[in-house]
PDB file of C-alpha atoms and ligand atoms in Angstrom:
ATOM      1  CA  UNK S   1    -231.737-145.630 -30.840  1.00  0.00           C
ATOM      2  CA  UNK S   2    -228.594-145.800 -32.944  1.00  0.00           C
ATOM      3  CA  UNK S   3    -226.838-149.088 -32.413  1.00  0.00           C
ATOM      4  CA  UNK S   4    -223.603-150.332 -33.914  1.00  0.00           C
ATOM      5  CA  UNK S   5    -223.434-154.122 -34.116  1.00  0.00           C
ATOM      6  CA  UNK S   6    -219.737-154.788 -33.848  1.00  0.00           C
ATOM      7  CA  UNK S   7    -217.711-157.900 -34.516  1.00  0.00           C
ATOM      8  CA  UNK S   8    -215.623-159.761 -37.087  1.00  0.00           C
ATOM      9  CA  UNK S   9    -217.150-161.198 -40.259  1.00  0.00           C
ATOM     10  CA  UNK S  10    -219.504-164.120 -39.512  1.00  0.00           C
ATOM     11  CA  UNK S  11    -220.022-163.041 -35.882  1.00  0.00           C
ATOM     12  CA  UNK S  12    -223.795-162.994 -36.467  1.00  0.00           C
ATOM     13  CA  UNK S  13    -224.305-159.253 -36.953  1.00  0.00           C
ATOM     14  CA  UNK S  14    -226.647-159.652 -39.924  1.00  0.00           C
ATOM     15  CA  UNK S  15    -228.794-162.277 -38.185  1.00  0.00           C
ATOM     16  CA  UNK S  16    -229.154-160.157 -35.067  1.00  0.00           C
ATOM     17  CA  UNK S  17    -229.787-156.962 -37.047  1.00  0.00           C
ATOM     18  CA  UNK S  18    -232.719-158.649 -38.815  1.00  0.00           C
ATOM     19  CA  UNK S  19    -234.205-159.707 -35.465  1.00  0.00           C
ATOM     20  CA  UNK S  20    -233.943-156.139 -34.175  1.00  0.00           C
ATOM     21  CA  UNK S  21    -235.657-154.890 -37.322  1.00  0.00           C
ATOM     22  CA  UNK S  22    -238.576-157.223 -36.789  1.00  0.00           C
ATOM     23  CA  UNK S  23    -238.872-156.532 -33.029  1.00  0.00           C
ATOM     24  CA  UNK S  24    -238.321-152.775 -32.956  1.00  0.00           C
ATOM     25  CA  UNK S  25    -238.822-151.539 -36.489  1.00  0.00           C
ATOM     26  CA  UNK S  26    -235.315-150.164 -36.612  1.00  0.00           C
ATOM     27  CA  UNK S  27    -233.664-149.717 -39.997  1.00  0.00           C
ATOM     28  CA  UNK S  28    -230.726-152.042 -40.746  1.00  0.00           C
ATOM     29  CA  UNK S  29    -227.890-150.324 -42.556  1.00  0.00           C
ATOM     30  CA  UNK S  30    -225.491-152.983 -43.815  1.00  0.00           C
ATOM     31  CA  UNK S  31    -222.794-151.555 -46.061  1.00  0.00           C
ATOM     32  CA  UNK S  32    -221.908-155.114 -47.159  1.00  0.00           C
ATOM     33  CA  UNK S  33    -225.504-155.660 -48.365  1.00  0.00           C
ATOM     34  CA  UNK S  34    -225.537-152.259 -50.100  1.00  0.00           C
ATOM     35  CA  UNK S  35    -222.278-153.016 -51.912  1.00  0.00           C
ATOM     36  CA  UNK S  36    -223.468-156.494 -52.944  1.00  0.00           C
ATOM     37  CA  UNK S  37    -226.686-154.924 -54.293  1.00  0.00           C
ATOM     38  CA  UNK S  38    -224.617-152.402 -56.263  1.00  0.00           C
ATOM     39  CA  UNK S  39    -222.622-155.243 -57.791  1.00  0.00           C
ATOM     40  CA  UNK S  40    -225.713-157.198 -58.661  1.00  0.00           C
ATOM     41  CA  UNK S  41    -227.239-154.190 -60.401  1.00  0.00           C
ATOM     42  CA  UNK S  42    -224.076-153.851 -62.499  1.00  0.00           C
ATOM     43  CA  UNK S  43    -223.745-150.160 -61.566  1.00  0.00           C
ATOM     44  CA  UNK S  44    -220.515-148.249 -62.011  1.00  0.00           C
ATOM     45  CA  UNK S  45    -220.053-148.315 -58.223  1.00  0.00           C
ATOM     46  CA  UNK S  46    -220.586-152.069 -58.172  1.00  0.00           C
ATOM     47  CA  UNK S  47    -217.945-152.572 -60.820  1.00  0.00           C
ATOM     48  CA  UNK S  48    -215.521-150.322 -58.954  1.00  0.00           C
ATOM     49  CA  UNK S  49    -215.750-152.289 -55.680  1.00  0.00           C
ATOM     50  CA  UNK S  50    -215.959-155.854 -57.039  1.00  0.00           C
ATOM     51  CA  UNK S  51    -212.267-156.676 -57.032  1.00  0.00           C
ATOM     52  CA  UNK S  52    -211.616-155.242 -53.566  1.00  0.00           C
ATOM     53  CA  UNK S  53    -214.544-157.177 -52.110  1.00  0.00           C
ATOM     54  CA  UNK S  54    -213.501-160.422 -53.776  1.00  0.00           C
ATOM     55  CA  UNK S  55    -210.018-160.020 -52.308  1.00  0.00           C
ATOM     56  CA  UNK S  56    -211.361-159.352 -48.813  1.00  0.00           C
ATOM     57  CA  UNK S  57    -210.116-155.758 -48.711  1.00  0.00           C
ATOM     58  CA  UNK S  58    -211.952-152.688 -47.521  1.00  0.00           C
ATOM     59  CA  UNK S  59    -213.520-150.338 -50.057  1.00  0.00           C
ATOM     60  CA  UNK S  60    -212.648-146.681 -49.559  1.00  0.00           C
ATOM     61  CA  UNK S  61    -214.127-144.763 -46.667  1.00  0.00           C
ATOM     62  CA  UNK S  62    -215.660-142.154 -49.030  1.00  0.00           C
ATOM     63  CA  UNK S  63    -217.769-144.779 -50.796  1.00  0.00           C
ATOM     64  CA  UNK S  64    -219.310-146.345 -47.694  1.00  0.00           C
ATOM     65  CA  UNK S  65    -219.747-142.993 -45.927  1.00  0.00           C
ATOM     66  CA  UNK S  66    -221.733-141.707 -48.941  1.00  0.00           C
ATOM     67  CA  UNK S  67    -223.910-144.840 -48.873  1.00  0.00           C
ATOM     68  CA  UNK S  68    -224.681-144.349 -45.179  1.00  0.00           C
ATOM     69  CA  UNK S  69    -225.332-140.619 -45.621  1.00  0.00           C
ATOM     70  CA  UNK S  70    -227.834-141.378 -48.396  1.00  0.00           C
ATOM     71  CA  UNK S  71    -229.660-143.980 -46.287  1.00  0.00           C
ATOM     72  CA  UNK S  72    -229.846-141.742 -43.210  1.00  0.00           C
ATOM     73  CA  UNK S  73    -231.494-139.088 -45.363  1.00  0.00           C
ATOM     74  CA  UNK S  74    -233.818-141.568 -47.033  1.00  0.00           C
ATOM     75  CA  UNK S  75    -235.013-142.913 -43.675  1.00  0.00           C
ATOM     76  CA  UNK S  76    -235.065-139.697 -41.668  1.00  0.00           C
ATOM     77  CA  UNK S  77    -237.637-140.058 -38.930  1.00  0.00           C
ATOM     78  CA  UNK S  78    -236.879-143.763 -38.373  1.00  0.00           C
ATOM     79  CA  UNK S  79    -237.207-145.103 -34.814  1.00  0.00           C
ATOM     80  CA  UNK S  80    -233.572-146.146 -34.908  1.00  0.00           C
ATOM     81  CA  UNK S  81    -230.726-147.444 -37.004  1.00  0.00           C
ATOM     82  CA  UNK S  82    -228.655-150.578 -36.684  1.00  0.00           C
ATOM     83  CA  UNK S  83    -225.252-150.189 -38.251  1.00  0.00           C
ATOM     84  CA  UNK S  84    -224.079-153.596 -39.450  1.00  0.00           C
ATOM     85  CA  UNK S  85    -220.547-153.798 -40.830  1.00  0.00           C
ATOM     86  CA  UNK S  86    -220.072-150.044 -40.497  1.00  0.00           C
ATOM     87  CA  UNK S  87    -217.970-148.295 -39.254  1.00  0.00           C
ATOM     88  CA  UNK S  88    -214.907-150.391 -40.038  1.00  0.00           C
ATOM     89  CA  UNK S  89    -212.186-147.745 -39.747  1.00  0.00           C
ATOM     90  CA  UNK S  90    -211.501-144.776 -37.521  1.00  0.00           C
ATOM     91  CA  UNK S  91    -212.267-142.452 -40.455  1.00  0.00           C
ATOM     92  CA  UNK S  92    -215.675-144.089 -40.889  1.00  0.00           C
ATOM     93  CA  UNK S  93    -216.407-143.829 -37.161  1.00  0.00           C
ATOM     94  CA  UNK S  94    -215.562-140.128 -37.166  1.00  0.00           C
ATOM     95  CA  UNK S  95    -217.726-139.575 -40.238  1.00  0.00           C
ATOM     96  CA  UNK S  96    -220.616-141.433 -38.617  1.00  0.00           C
ATOM     97  CA  UNK S  97    -220.382-139.153 -35.584  1.00  0.00           C
ATOM     98  CA  UNK S  98    -220.517-136.123 -37.884  1.00  0.00           C
ATOM     99  CA  UNK S  99    -223.416-137.487 -39.952  1.00  0.00           C
ATOM    100  CA  UNK S 100    -225.469-138.236 -36.856  1.00  0.00           C
ATOM    101  CA  UNK S 101    -224.563-134.998 -35.113  1.00  0.00           C
ATOM    102  CA  UNK S 102    -225.691-132.977 -38.125  1.00  0.00           C
ATOM    103  CA  UNK S 103    -229.075-134.688 -37.692  1.00  0.00           C
ATOM    104  CA  UNK S 104    -229.222-133.935 -33.965  1.00  0.00           C
ATOM    105  CA  UNK S 105    -228.389-137.521 -33.103  1.00  0.00           C
ATOM    106  CA  UNK S 106    -225.520-139.727 -31.933  1.00  0.00           C
ATOM    107  CA  UNK S 107    -224.266-143.300 -31.580  1.00  0.00           C
ATOM    108  CA  UNK S 108    -226.121-144.598 -28.513  1.00  0.00           C
ATOM    109  CA  UNK S 109    -224.745-148.116 -28.083  1.00  0.00           C
ATOM    110  CA  UNK S 110    -222.072-150.354 -29.536  1.00  0.00           C
ATOM    111  CA  UNK S 111    -222.692-154.061 -29.017  1.00  0.00           C
ATOM    112  CA  UNK S 112    -219.725-156.318 -29.654  1.00  0.00           C
ATOM    113  CA  UNK S 113    -220.527-159.936 -30.478  1.00  0.00           C
ATOM    114  CA  UNK S 114    -217.759-162.112 -29.055  1.00  0.00           C
ATOM    115  CA  UNK S 115    -217.013-165.190 -31.155  1.00  0.00           C
ATOM    116  CA  UNK S 116    -213.706-167.034 -31.151  1.00  0.00           C
ATOM    117  CA  UNK S 117    -211.743-167.610 -34.336  1.00  0.00           C
ATOM    118  CA  UNK S 118    -212.348-171.373 -34.525  1.00  0.00           C
ATOM    119  CA  UNK S 119    -216.099-170.767 -34.414  1.00  0.00           C
ATOM    120  CA  UNK S 120    -215.890-168.013 -37.050  1.00  0.00           C
ATOM    121  CA  UNK S 121    -214.018-170.338 -39.394  1.00  0.00           C
ATOM    122  CA  UNK S 122    -216.490-173.161 -38.873  1.00  0.00           C
ATOM    123  CA  UNK S 123    -219.455-170.809 -39.523  1.00  0.00           C
ATOM    124  CA  UNK S 124    -217.968-169.335 -42.641  1.00  0.00           C
ATOM    125  CA  UNK S 125    -217.004-172.728 -44.033  1.00  0.00           C
ATOM    126  CA  UNK S 126    -220.654-173.745 -43.720  1.00  0.00           C
ATOM    127  CA  UNK S 127    -221.872-170.454 -45.240  1.00  0.00           C
ATOM    128  CA  UNK S 128    -219.436-170.862 -48.141  1.00  0.00           C
ATOM    129  CA  UNK S 129    -220.846-174.318 -48.872  1.00  0.00           C
ATOM    130  CA  UNK S 130    -224.454-173.162 -48.572  1.00  0.00           C
ATOM    131  CA  UNK S 131    -224.374-169.707 -50.174  1.00  0.00           C
ATOM    132  CA  UNK S 132    -221.183-169.774 -52.231  1.00  0.00           C
ATOM    133  CA  UNK S 133    -220.198-166.212 -51.374  1.00  0.00           C
ATOM    134  CA  UNK S 134    -216.865-165.783 -53.113  1.00  0.00           C
ATOM    135  CA  UNK S 135    -215.324-163.817 -50.225  1.00  0.00           C
ATOM    136  CA  UNK S 136    -216.148-166.633 -47.776  1.00  0.00           C
ATOM    137  CA  UNK S 137    -213.518-168.926 -49.277  1.00  0.00           C
ATOM    138  CA  UNK S 138    -210.796-169.740 -46.707  1.00  0.00           C
ATOM    139  CA  UNK S 139    -208.015-167.492 -48.093  1.00  0.00           C
ATOM    140  CA  UNK S 140    -210.265-164.476 -48.565  1.00  0.00           C
ATOM    141  CA  UNK S 141    -211.872-165.004 -45.212  1.00  0.00           C
ATOM    142  CA  UNK S 142    -208.511-164.912 -43.503  1.00  0.00           C
ATOM    143  CA  UNK S 143    -207.756-161.621 -45.311  1.00  0.00           C
ATOM    144  CA  UNK S 144    -211.076-160.235 -44.031  1.00  0.00           C
ATOM    145  CA  UNK S 145    -210.256-161.312 -40.485  1.00  0.00           C
ATOM    146  CA  UNK S 146    -206.860-159.678 -40.735  1.00  0.00           C
ATOM    147  CA  UNK S 147    -208.484-156.423 -41.915  1.00  0.00           C
ATOM    148  CA  UNK S 148    -210.878-156.605 -38.997  1.00  0.00           C
ATOM    149  CA  UNK S 149    -208.030-157.014 -36.519  1.00  0.00           C
ATOM    150  CA  UNK S 150    -205.933-154.249 -38.103  1.00  0.00           C
ATOM    151  CA  UNK S 151    -208.461-151.583 -39.033  1.00  0.00           C
ATOM    152  CA  UNK S 152    -211.694-152.255 -37.161  1.00  0.00           C
ATOM    153  CA  UNK S 153    -210.797-153.665 -33.745  1.00  0.00           C
ATOM    154  CA  UNK S 154    -208.951-150.401 -32.838  1.00  0.00           C
ATOM    155  CA  UNK S 155    -212.409-148.772 -32.622  1.00  0.00           C
ATOM    156  CA  UNK S 156    -213.220-150.863 -29.557  1.00  0.00           C
ATOM    157  CA  UNK S 157    -211.180-148.885 -26.991  1.00  0.00           C
ATOM    158  CA  UNK S 158    -212.568-145.655 -28.434  1.00  0.00           C
ATOM    159  CA  UNK S 159    -216.186-146.703 -27.897  1.00  0.00           C
ATOM    160  CA  UNK S 160    -215.277-148.209 -24.522  1.00  0.00           C
ATOM    161  CA  UNK S 161    -213.800-144.854 -23.520  1.00  0.00           C
ATOM    162  CA  UNK S 162    -217.094-143.203 -24.457  1.00  0.00           C
ATOM    163  CA  UNK S 163    -218.925-145.654 -22.189  1.00  0.00           C
ATOM    164  CA  UNK S 164    -220.933-147.013 -25.152  1.00  0.00           C
ATOM    165  CA  UNK S 165    -219.446-150.491 -25.516  1.00  0.00           C
ATOM    166  CA  UNK S 166    -221.354-153.597 -24.395  1.00  0.00           C
ATOM    167  CA  UNK S 167    -220.122-157.142 -24.948  1.00  0.00           C
ATOM    168  CA  UNK S 168    -222.395-160.078 -25.664  1.00  0.00           C
ATOM    169  CA  UNK S 169    -221.452-163.764 -25.969  1.00  0.00           C
ATOM    170  CA  UNK S 170    -221.957-164.336 -29.687  1.00  0.00           C
ATOM    171  CA  UNK S 171    -221.343-168.095 -29.347  1.00  0.00           C
ATOM    172  CA  UNK S 172    -224.618-168.639 -27.490  1.00  0.00           C
ATOM    173  CA  UNK S 173    -227.859-169.662 -29.232  1.00  0.00           C
ATOM    174  CA  UNK S 174    -229.404-167.001 -31.487  1.00  0.00           C
ATOM    175  CA  UNK S 175    -232.210-166.246 -28.965  1.00  0.00           C
ATOM    176  CA  UNK S 176    -229.738-165.872 -26.091  1.00  0.00           C
ATOM    177  CA  UNK S 177    -227.611-163.489 -28.145  1.00  0.00           C
ATOM    178  CA  UNK S 178    -230.740-161.432 -28.911  1.00  0.00           C
ATOM    179  CA  UNK S 179    -231.587-161.342 -25.207  1.00  0.00           C
ATOM    180  CA  UNK S 180    -228.081-160.071 -24.428  1.00  0.00           C
ATOM    181  CA  UNK S 181    -228.460-157.335 -27.034  1.00  0.00           C
ATOM    182  CA  UNK S 182    -231.872-156.346 -25.633  1.00  0.00           C
ATOM    183  CA  UNK S 183    -230.276-155.981 -22.223  1.00  0.00           C
ATOM    184  CA  UNK S 184    -227.618-153.705 -23.667  1.00  0.00           C
ATOM    185  CA  UNK S 185    -230.368-151.537 -25.183  1.00  0.00           C
ATOM    186  CA  UNK S 186    -232.026-150.895 -21.803  1.00  0.00           C
TER     187      UNK S 186
HETATM  188  P1  AMP Y 201    -219.697-157.719 -45.062  1.00  0.00           P
HETATM  189  O1  AMP Y 201    -220.881-158.376 -45.668  1.00  0.00           O
HETATM  190  O2  AMP Y 201    -220.054-156.653 -44.053  1.00  0.00           O
HETATM  191  O3  AMP Y 201    -218.685-158.693 -44.499  1.00  0.00           O
HETATM  192  O4  AMP Y 201    -218.961-156.936 -46.239  1.00  0.00           O
HETATM  193  C1  AMP Y 201    -218.482-157.600 -47.399  1.00  0.00           C
HETATM  194  C2  AMP Y 201    -217.360-156.788 -48.018  1.00  0.00           C
HETATM  195  O5  AMP Y 201    -217.843-155.492 -48.400  1.00  0.00           O
HETATM  196  C3  AMP Y 201    -216.185-156.489 -47.097  1.00  0.00           C
HETATM  197  O6  AMP Y 201    -215.239-157.547 -47.058  1.00  0.00           O
HETATM  198  C4  AMP Y 201    -215.602-155.230 -47.741  1.00  0.00           C
HETATM  199  O7  AMP Y 201    -214.892-155.540 -48.923  1.00  0.00           O
HETATM  200  C5  AMP Y 201    -216.866-154.478 -48.149  1.00  0.00           C
HETATM  201  N1  AMP Y 201    -217.366-153.624 -47.059  1.00  0.00           N
HETATM  202  C6  AMP Y 201    -218.544-153.750 -46.383  1.00  0.00           C
HETATM  203  N2  AMP Y 201    -218.686-152.796 -45.465  1.00  0.00           N
HETATM  204  C7  AMP Y 201    -217.567-152.029 -45.545  1.00  0.00           C
HETATM  205  C8  AMP Y 201    -217.100-150.893 -44.829  1.00  0.00           C
HETATM  206  N3  AMP Y 201    -217.814-150.340 -43.842  1.00  0.00           N
HETATM  207  N4  AMP Y 201    -215.897-150.365 -45.191  1.00  0.00           N
HETATM  208  C9  AMP Y 201    -215.172-150.898 -46.194  1.00  0.00           C
HETATM  209  N5  AMP Y 201    -215.539-151.981 -46.890  1.00  0.00           N
HETATM  210  C10 AMP Y 201    -216.723-152.546 -46.579  1.00  0.00           C
END
């Protein structure tokens, strides 16, 4: 099972991905987590992406595609993958298709978590206070939302056209959202 968890920042993708990992043993591939780890390690890659991330921009397709390629190879034979925060552009989506196809696989489902903007802002305000993630501050968050609307949301009609898109109410309680995702996986 290859599942894309789709939605704007703070829609709950990470939370739901972790639940799927514990229930199904799927591998979570979060490009945001990978990039934050690279920054923390002080690697050359981490230094290269720091400014873009802090400004709420998107790092280049080549960088995140390479990260995903590496992880798919590292976990070959996994029961499934959950893509969390990837793909975010049409170029990334096309690359993902190629990477999976070369491994005899494909994107099986795309689950969109629907959360309205007021709720996203209230969640991220809380997360900013609790975790202090620099890119959760109000100005940067609005840049991230804008990027989502401009570059990422256009993927929705593409996946809908492929019959892969399922929508789940992301404003419901965590358990109810998980149940909706499970239904989409049937
Ligand atoms: P996230 O935790 O998924 O919200 O990602 C945090 C930041 O990492 C984003 O605002 C981007 O700067 C960068 N990032 C994560 N995933 C991607 C991606 N697939 N493409 C481009 N940039 C990404």
